[in-house]
Short mmCIF file of C-alpha atoms in Angstrom, two decimals:
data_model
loop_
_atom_site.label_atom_id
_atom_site.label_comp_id
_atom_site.label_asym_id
_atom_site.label_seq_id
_atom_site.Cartn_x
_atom_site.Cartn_y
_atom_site.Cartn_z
CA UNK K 175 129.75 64.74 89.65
CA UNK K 176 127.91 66.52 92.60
CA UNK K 177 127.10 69.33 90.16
CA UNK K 178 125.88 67.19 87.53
CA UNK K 179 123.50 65.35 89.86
CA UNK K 180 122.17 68.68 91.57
CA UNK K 181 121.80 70.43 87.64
CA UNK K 182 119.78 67.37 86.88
CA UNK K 183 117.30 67.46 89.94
CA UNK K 184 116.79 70.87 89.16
CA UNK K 185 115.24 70.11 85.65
CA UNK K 186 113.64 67.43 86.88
CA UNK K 187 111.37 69.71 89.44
CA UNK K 188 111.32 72.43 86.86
CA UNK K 189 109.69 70.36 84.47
CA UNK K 190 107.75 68.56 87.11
CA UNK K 191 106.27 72.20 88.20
CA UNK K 192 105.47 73.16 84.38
CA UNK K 193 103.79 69.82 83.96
CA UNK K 194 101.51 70.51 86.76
CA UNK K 195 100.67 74.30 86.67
CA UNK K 196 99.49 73.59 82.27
CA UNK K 197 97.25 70.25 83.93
CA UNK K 198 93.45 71.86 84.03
CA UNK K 199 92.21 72.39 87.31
CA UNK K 200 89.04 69.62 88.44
CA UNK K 201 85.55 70.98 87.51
CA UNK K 202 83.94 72.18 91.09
CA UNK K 203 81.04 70.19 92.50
CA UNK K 204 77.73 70.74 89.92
CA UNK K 205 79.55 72.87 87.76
CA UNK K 206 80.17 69.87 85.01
CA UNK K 207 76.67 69.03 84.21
CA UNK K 208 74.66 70.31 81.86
CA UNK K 209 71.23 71.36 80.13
CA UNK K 210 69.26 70.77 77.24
CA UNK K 211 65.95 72.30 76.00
CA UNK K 212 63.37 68.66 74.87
CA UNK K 213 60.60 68.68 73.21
CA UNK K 214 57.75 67.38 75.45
CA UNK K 215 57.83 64.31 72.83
CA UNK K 216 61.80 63.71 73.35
CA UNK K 217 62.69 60.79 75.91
CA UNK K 218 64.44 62.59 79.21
CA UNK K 219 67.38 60.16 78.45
CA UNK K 220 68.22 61.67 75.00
CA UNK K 221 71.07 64.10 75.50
CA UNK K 222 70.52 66.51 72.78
CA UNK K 223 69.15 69.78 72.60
CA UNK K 224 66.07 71.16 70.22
CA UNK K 225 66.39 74.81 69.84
CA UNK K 226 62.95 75.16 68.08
CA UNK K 227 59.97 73.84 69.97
CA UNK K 228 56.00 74.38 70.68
CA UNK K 229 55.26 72.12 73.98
CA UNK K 230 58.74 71.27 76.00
CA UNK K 231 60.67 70.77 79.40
CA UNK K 232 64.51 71.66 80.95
CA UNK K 233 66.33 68.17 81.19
CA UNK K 234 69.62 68.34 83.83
CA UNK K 235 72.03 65.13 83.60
CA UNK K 236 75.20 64.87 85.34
CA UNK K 237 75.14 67.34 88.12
CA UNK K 238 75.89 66.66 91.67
CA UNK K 239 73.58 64.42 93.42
CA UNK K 240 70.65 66.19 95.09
CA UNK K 241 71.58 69.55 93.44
CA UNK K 242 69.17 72.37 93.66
CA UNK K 243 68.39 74.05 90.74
CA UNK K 244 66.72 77.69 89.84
CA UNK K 245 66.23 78.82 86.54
CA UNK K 246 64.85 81.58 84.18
CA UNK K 247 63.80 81.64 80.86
CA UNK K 248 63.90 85.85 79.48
CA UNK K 249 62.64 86.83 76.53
CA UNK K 250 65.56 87.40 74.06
CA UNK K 251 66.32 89.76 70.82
CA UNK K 252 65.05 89.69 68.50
CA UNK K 253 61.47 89.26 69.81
CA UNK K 254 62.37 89.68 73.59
CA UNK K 255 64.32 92.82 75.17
CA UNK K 256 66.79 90.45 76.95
CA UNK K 257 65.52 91.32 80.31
CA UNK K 258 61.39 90.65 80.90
CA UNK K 259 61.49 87.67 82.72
CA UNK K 260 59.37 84.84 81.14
CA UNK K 261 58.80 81.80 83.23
CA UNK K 262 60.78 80.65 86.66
CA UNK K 263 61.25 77.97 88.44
CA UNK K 264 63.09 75.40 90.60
CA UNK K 265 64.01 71.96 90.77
CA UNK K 266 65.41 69.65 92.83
CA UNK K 267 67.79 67.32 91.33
CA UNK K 268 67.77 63.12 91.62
CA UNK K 269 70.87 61.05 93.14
CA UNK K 270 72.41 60.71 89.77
CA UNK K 271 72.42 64.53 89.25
CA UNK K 272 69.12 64.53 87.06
CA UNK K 273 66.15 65.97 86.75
CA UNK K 274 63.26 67.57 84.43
CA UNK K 275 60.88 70.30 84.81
CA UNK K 276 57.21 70.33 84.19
CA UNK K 277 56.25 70.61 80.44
CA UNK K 278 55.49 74.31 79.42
CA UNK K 279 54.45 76.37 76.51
CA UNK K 280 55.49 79.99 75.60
CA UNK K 281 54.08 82.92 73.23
CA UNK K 282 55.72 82.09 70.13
CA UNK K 283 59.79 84.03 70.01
CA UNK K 284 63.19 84.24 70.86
CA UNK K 285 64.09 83.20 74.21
CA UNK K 286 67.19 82.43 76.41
CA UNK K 287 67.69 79.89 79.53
CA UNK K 288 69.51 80.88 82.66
CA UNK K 289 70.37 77.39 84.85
CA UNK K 290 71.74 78.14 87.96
CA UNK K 291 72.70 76.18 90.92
CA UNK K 292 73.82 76.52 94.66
CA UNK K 293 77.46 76.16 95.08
CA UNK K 294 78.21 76.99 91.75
CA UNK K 295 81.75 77.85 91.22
CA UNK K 296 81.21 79.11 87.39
CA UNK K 297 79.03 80.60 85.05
CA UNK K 298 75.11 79.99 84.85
CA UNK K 299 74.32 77.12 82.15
CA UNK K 300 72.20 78.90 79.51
CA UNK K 301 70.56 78.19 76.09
CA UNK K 302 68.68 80.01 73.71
CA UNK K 303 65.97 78.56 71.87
CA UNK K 304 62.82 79.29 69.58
CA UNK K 305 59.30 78.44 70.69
CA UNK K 306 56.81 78.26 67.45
CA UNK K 307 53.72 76.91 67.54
CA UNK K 308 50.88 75.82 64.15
CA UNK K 309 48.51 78.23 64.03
CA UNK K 310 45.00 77.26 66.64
CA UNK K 311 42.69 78.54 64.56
CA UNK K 312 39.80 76.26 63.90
CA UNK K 313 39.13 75.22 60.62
CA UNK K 314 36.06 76.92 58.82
CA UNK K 315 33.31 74.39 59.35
CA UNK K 316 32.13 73.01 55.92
CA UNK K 317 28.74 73.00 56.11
CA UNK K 318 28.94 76.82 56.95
CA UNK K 319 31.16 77.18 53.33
CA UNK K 320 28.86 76.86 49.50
CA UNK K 321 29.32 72.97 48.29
CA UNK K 322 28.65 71.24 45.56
CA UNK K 323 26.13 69.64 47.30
CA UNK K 324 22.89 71.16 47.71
CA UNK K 325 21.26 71.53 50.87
CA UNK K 326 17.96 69.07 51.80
CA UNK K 327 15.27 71.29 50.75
CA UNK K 328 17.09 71.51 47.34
CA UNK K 329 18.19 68.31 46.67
CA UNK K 330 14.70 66.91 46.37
CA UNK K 331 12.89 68.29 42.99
CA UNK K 332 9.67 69.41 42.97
CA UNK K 333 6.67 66.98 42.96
CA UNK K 334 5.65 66.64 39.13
CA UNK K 335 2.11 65.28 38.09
CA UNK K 336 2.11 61.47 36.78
CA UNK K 337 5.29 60.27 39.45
CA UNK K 338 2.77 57.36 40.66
CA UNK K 339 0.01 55.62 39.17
CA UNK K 340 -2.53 58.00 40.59
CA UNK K 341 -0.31 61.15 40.24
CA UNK K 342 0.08 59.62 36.16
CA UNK K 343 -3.40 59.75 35.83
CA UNK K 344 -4.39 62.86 36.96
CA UNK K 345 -1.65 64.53 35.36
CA UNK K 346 -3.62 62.87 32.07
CA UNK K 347 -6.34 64.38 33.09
CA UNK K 348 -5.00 67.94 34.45
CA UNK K 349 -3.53 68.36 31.10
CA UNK K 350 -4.80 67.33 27.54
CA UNK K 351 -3.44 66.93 24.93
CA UNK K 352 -4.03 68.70 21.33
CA UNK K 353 -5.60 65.31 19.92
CA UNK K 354 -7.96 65.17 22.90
CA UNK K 355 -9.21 68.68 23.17
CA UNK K 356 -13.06 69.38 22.10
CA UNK K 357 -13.44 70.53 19.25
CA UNK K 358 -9.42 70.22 17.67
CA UNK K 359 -10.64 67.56 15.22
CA UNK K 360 -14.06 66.36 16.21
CA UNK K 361 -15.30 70.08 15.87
CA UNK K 362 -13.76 70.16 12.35
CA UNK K 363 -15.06 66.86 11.77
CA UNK K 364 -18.88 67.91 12.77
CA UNK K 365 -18.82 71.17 12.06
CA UNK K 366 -17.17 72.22 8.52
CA UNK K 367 -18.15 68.52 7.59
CA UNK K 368 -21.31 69.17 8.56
CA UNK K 369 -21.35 72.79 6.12
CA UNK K 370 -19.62 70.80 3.68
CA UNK K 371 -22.62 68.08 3.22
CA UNK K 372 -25.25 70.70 3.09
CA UNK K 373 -23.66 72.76 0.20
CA UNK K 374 -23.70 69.49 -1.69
CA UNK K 375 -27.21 69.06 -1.22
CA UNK K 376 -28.13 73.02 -2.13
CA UNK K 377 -26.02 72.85 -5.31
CA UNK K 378 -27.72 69.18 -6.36
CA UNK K 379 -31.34 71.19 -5.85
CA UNK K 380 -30.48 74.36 -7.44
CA UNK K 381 -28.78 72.08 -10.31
CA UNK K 382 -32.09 70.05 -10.93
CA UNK K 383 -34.57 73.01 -10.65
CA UNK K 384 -32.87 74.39 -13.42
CA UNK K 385 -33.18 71.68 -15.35
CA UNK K 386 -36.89 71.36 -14.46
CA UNK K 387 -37.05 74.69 -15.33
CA UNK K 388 -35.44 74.42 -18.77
CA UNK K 389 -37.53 71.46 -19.63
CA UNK K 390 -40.90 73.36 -19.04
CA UNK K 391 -39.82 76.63 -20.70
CA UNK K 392 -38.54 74.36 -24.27
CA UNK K 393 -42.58 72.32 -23.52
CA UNK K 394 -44.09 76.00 -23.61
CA UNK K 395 -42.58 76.99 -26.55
CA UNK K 396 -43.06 74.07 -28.18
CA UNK K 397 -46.66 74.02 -27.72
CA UNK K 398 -46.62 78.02 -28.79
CA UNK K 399 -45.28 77.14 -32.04
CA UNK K 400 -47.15 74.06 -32.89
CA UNK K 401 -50.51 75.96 -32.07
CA UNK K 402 -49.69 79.01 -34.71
CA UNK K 403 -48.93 75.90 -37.22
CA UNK K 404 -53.11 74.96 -36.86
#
């Protein structure tokens, strides 16, 4: 019976020592918090990370209470060379183990976060993100580009005789018309009227001479032959 009972305690620690050496060992002080990369629009309480920002800030939660923080952010392949030190900086975290940094911008490329901590037992916390930016350029200013609509001294046509009542009537005047000009119909009218009347008259004279004329040559020669008849 004694050997039972001492086989049986045996197991019993054995499996009491296996259960306890595969049991994780407790995360040291700081070393289970953790690090996400906001843009500076994101609320500090949101817990997710944005790998692809302009503007933006390092957001801490959970670390130990008062923890100070330093941290790099290296420019990263394919746009860094993984060792040219970007931005730096330190922070001192709040009693709940949280914190932010200051917003910040960075040259548009690759990039990688190294969080690091005193005490730490562990590896650095790290991301890597994207920074990308719209393009600053101004627009072109559109008065500087052509438009459909013309400019002031354009827009306003030309002053043209005969706009107004005064401007109508010395536009009349400036510029007469065909019916109006001297000597259009009234010079035809006096003129080759005038020609017209006196040819009348010449041809009404030249008619009745002739027939004066005739008259007194047929009285002659009458006369001449009633004289040889005596």
């Amino acid at each position: 019976m004694r050997t039972i009972a001492s086989a049986g305690a045996v197991a019993a620690a054995a499996a009491a020592s296996l259960l306890f050496a595969a049991a994780p060992a407790p995360a040291a002080n700081g070393d289970n918090g953790t690090v996400k990369i906001h843009d500076s629009a994101t609320g500090e309480e949101l817990r997710k990370n944005e790998p692809k920002v302009c503007e933006f800030y390092l957001d801490a939660f959970g670390f130990d209470a008062g923890q100070q923080v330093t941290w790099q952010i290296v420019g990263w392949k394919p746009t860094g060379d993984n060792k040219t030190v970007a931005d730096e900086g330190a922070i001192v975290l709040d009693g709940e183990g949280n914190g932010r940094t200051e917003d910040m911008t960075l040259p548009d490329g690759h990039y990688k976060l190294f969080w690091n901590w005193k005490g730490e037992n562990g590896a650095a916390k790290h991301k890597v993100f994207w920074t990308e930016c719209e393009d600053g350029s101004e627009s072109p200013d559109p008065s500087d580009s052509p438009s459909g609509t013309p400019s002031d001294d354009s827009s306003e046509p030309a002053e043209q005789p005969g706009e107004d009542g005064k401007g109508g009537e010395e536009g009349g005047d400036a510029t007469p018309s065909a019916s109006a000009a001297p000597g259009a119909q009234g010079g035809s009218d006096d003129g080759s009227g005038g020609l017209a009347a006196t040819g009348a008259s010449v041809t009404g004279i030249s008619i009745a001479s002739a027939i004066l004329l005739g008259a007194g040559g047929y009285l002659v020669l009458r006369r001449r032959g009633a004289g040889r008849q005596h």
